[in-house]
PDB file of C-alpha atoms in Angstrom:
ATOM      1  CA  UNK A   1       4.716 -15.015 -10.904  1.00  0.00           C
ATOM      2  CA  UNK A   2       1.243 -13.394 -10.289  1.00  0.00           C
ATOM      3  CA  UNK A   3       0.471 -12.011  -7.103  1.00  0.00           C
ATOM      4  CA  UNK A   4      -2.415  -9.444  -5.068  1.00  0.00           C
ATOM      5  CA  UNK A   5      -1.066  -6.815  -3.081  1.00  0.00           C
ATOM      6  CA  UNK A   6      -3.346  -5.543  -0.513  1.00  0.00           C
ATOM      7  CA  UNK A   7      -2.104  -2.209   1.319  1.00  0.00           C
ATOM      8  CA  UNK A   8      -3.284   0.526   3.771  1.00  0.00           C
ATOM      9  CA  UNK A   9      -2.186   2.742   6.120  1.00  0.00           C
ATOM     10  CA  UNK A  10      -3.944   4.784   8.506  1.00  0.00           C
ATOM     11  CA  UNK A  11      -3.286   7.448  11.401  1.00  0.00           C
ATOM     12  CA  UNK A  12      -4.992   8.568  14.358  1.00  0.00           C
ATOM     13  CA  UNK A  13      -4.873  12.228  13.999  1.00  0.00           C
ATOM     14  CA  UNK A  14      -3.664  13.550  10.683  1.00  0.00           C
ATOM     15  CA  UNK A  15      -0.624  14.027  11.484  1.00  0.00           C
ATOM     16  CA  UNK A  16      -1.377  11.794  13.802  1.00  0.00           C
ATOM     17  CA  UNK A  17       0.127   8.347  15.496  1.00  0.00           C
ATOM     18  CA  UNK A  18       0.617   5.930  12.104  1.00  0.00           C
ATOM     19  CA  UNK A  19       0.877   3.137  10.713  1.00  0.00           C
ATOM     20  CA  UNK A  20       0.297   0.835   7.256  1.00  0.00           C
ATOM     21  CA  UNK A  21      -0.353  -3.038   6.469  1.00  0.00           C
ATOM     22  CA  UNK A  22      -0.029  -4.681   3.692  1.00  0.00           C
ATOM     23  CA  UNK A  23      -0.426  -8.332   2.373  1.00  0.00           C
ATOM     24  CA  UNK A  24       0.683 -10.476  -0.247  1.00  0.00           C
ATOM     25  CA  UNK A  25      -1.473 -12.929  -2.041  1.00  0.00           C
ATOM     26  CA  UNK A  26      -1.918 -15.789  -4.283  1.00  0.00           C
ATOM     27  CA  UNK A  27      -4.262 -14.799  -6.511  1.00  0.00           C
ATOM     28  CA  UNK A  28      -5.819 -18.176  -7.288  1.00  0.00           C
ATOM     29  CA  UNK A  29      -6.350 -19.652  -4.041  1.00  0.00           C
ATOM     30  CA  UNK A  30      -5.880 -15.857  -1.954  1.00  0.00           C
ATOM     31  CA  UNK A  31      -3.786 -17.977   0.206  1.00  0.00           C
ATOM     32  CA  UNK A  32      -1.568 -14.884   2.147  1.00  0.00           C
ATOM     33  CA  UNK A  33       2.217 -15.449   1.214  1.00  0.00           C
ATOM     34  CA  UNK A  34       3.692 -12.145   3.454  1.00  0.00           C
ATOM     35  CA  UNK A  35       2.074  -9.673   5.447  1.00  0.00           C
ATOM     36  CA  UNK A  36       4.200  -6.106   6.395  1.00  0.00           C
ATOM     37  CA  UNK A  37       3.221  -3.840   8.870  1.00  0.00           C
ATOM     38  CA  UNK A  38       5.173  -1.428  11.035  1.00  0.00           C
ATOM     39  CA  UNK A  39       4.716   1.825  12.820  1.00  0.00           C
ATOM     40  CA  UNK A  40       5.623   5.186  10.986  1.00  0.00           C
ATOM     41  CA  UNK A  41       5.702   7.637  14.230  1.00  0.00           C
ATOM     42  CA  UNK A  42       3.595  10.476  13.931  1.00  0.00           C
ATOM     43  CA  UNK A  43       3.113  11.716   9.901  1.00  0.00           C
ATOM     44  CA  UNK A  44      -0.141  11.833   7.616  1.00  0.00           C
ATOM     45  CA  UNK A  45      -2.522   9.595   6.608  1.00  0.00           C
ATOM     46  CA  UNK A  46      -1.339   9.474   2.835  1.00  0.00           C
ATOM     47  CA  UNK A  47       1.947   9.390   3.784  1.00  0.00           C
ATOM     48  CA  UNK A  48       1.357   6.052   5.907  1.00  0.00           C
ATOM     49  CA  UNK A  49      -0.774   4.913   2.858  1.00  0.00           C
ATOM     50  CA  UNK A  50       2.397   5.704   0.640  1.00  0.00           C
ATOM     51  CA  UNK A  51       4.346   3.802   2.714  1.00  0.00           C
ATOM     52  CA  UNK A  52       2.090   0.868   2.604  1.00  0.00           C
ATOM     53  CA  UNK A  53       1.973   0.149  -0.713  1.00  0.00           C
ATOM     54  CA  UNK A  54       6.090   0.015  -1.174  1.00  0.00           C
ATOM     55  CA  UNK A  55       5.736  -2.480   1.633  1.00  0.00           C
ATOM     56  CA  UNK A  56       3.409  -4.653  -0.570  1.00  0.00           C
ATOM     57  CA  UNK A  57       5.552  -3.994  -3.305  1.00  0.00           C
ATOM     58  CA  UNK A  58       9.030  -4.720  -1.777  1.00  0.00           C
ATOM     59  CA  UNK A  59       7.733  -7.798  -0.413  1.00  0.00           C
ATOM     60  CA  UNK A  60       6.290  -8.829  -4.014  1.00  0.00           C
ATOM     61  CA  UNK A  61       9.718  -8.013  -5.173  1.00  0.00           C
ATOM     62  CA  UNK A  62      11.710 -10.646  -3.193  1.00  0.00           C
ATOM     63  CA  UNK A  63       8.867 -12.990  -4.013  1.00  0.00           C
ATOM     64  CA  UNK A  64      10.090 -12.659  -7.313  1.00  0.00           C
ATOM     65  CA  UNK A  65       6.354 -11.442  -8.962  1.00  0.00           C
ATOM     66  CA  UNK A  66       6.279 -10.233 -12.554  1.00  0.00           C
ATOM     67  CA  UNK A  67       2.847  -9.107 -12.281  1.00  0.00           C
ATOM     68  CA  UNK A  68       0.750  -7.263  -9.560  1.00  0.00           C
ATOM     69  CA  UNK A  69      -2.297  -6.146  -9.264  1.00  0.00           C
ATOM     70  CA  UNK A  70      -2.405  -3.582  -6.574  1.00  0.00           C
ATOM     71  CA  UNK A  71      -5.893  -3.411  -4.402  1.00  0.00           C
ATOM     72  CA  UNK A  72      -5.933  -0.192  -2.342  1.00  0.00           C
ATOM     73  CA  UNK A  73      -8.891   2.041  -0.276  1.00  0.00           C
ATOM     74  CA  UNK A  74      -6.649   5.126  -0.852  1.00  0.00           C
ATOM     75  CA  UNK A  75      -8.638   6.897  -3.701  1.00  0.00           C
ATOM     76  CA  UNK A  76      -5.607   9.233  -3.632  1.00  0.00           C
ATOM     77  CA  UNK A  77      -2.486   6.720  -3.858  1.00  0.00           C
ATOM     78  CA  UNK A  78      -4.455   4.808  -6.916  1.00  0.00           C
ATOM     79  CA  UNK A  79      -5.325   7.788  -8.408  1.00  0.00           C
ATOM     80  CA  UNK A  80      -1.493   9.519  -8.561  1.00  0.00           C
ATOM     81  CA  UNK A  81      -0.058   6.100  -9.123  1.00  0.00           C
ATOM     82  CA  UNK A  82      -2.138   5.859 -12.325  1.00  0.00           C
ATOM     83  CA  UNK A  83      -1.045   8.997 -13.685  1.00  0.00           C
ATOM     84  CA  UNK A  84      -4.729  10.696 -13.128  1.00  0.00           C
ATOM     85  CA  UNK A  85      -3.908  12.918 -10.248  1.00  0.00           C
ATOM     86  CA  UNK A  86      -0.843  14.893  -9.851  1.00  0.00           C
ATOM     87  CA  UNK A  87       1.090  14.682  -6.693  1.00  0.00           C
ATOM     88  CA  UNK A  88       1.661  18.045  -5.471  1.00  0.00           C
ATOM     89  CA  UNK A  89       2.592  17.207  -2.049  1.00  0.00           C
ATOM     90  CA  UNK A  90       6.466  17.120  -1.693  1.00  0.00           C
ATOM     91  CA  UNK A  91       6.427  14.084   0.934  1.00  0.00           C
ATOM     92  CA  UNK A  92       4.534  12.735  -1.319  1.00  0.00           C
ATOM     93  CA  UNK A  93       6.799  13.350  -4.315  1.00  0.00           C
ATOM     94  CA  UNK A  94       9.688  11.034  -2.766  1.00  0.00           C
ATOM     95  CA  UNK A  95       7.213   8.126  -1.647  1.00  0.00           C
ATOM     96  CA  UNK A  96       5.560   8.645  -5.440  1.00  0.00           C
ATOM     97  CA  UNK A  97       8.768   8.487  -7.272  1.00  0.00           C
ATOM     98  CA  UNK A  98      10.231   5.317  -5.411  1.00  0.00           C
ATOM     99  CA  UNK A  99       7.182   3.220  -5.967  1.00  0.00           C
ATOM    100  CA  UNK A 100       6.878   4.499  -9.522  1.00  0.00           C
ATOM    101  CA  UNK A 101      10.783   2.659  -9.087  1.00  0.00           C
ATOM    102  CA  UNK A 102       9.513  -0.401  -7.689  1.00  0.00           C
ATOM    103  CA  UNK A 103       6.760  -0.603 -10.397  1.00  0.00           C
ATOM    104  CA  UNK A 104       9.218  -0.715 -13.226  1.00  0.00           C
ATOM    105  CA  UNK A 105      11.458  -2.958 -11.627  1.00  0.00           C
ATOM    106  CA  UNK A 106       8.185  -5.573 -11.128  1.00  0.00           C
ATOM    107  CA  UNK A 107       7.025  -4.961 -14.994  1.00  0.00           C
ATOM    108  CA  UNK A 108       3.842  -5.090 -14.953  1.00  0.00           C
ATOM    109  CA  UNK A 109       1.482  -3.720 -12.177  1.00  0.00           C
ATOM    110  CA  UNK A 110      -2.322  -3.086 -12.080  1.00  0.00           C
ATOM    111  CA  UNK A 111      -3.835  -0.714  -9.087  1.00  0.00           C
ATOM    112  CA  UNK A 112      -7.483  -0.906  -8.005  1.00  0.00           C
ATOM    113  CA  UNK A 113      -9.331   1.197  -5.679  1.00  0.00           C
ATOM    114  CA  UNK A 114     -11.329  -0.917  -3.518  1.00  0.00           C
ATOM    115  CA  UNK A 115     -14.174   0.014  -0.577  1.00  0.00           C
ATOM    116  CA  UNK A 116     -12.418  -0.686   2.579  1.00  0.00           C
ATOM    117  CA  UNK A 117     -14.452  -3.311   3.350  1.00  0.00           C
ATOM    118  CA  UNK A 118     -12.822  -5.092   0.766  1.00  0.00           C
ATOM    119  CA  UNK A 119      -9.201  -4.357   2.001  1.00  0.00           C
ATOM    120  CA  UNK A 120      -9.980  -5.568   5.642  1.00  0.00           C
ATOM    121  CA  UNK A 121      -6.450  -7.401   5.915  1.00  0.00           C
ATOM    122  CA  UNK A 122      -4.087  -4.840   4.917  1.00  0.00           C
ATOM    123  CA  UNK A 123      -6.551  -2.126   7.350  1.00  0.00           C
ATOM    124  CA  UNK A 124      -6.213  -4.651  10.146  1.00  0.00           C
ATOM    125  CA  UNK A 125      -2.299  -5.347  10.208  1.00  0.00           C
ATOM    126  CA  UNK A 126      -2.294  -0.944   9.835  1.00  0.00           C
ATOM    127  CA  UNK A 127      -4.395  -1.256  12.973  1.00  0.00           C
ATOM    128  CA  UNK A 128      -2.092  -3.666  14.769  1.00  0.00           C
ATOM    129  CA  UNK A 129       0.902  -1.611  13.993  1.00  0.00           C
ATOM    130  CA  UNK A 130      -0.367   1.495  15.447  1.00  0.00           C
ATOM    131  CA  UNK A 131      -2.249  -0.478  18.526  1.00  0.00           C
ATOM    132  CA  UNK A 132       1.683  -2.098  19.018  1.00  0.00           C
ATOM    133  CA  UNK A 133       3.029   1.489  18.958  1.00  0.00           C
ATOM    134  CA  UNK A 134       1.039   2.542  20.709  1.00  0.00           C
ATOM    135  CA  UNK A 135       1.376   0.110  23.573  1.00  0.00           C
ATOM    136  CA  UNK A 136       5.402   0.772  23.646  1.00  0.00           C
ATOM    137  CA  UNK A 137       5.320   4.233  24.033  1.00  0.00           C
TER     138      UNK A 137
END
């Protein structure tokens, strides 16, 4: 099964109040199949953007998806997850290493960077989960 993951994470303040989104697609009729989002507490914004992409990828486990392609508008998550930019950061490390996990237990998984104009859905349900944290504090 072929699917889109769209994921993003975000936090006001860095560390800051956070949060990530992230949706699952079809990829022939971009119909949305799950959405994720939650509130992390206060932490980073790449931690938040970590944590937004094993989201997409959890949820495109237990749909049962063989092959991903990942779109992200974290320059920085693409880039490490690709093997082009080391991650130095030991938060970062842990987050790395499990989705580098998830990713071989999928098979095959493409990442994109993509403006964030183009990852509106994933940035909006980030949005939602911080607004909703927000609000219960």
């Amino acid at each position: 099964m072929r699917v889109i993951v769209e994921a993003d994470g975000g936090s006001r303040g860095n560390p800051g109040p956070a949060g990530y989104g992230a949706v699952v697609l079809d990829p022939d009729t971009d119909q949305v199949l799950v959405e994720r989002a939650e509130g992390l507490g206060v932490t980073t914004n790449n931690v938040a953007e970590y944590q937004g992409l094993l989201a997409g990828l959890r949820a495109a486990i237990e749909l049962g998806a063989t092959d991903v392609h990942v779109r992200m508008d974290s320059k920085l998550v693409v880039e490490q997850m690709c093997g082009r930019w080391k991650v130095k950061h030991p938060a970062m490390q842990s987050l790395a290493r499990e989705a580098g996990l998830l990713v071989r237990e999928i098979g095959s998984v493409r990442f994109e960077w993509v403006p964030r104009l183009r990852n509106s859905r994933a940035d909006a349900l980030a949005n939602e989960a911080m607004d909703a944290q927000a609000a219960a504090q």
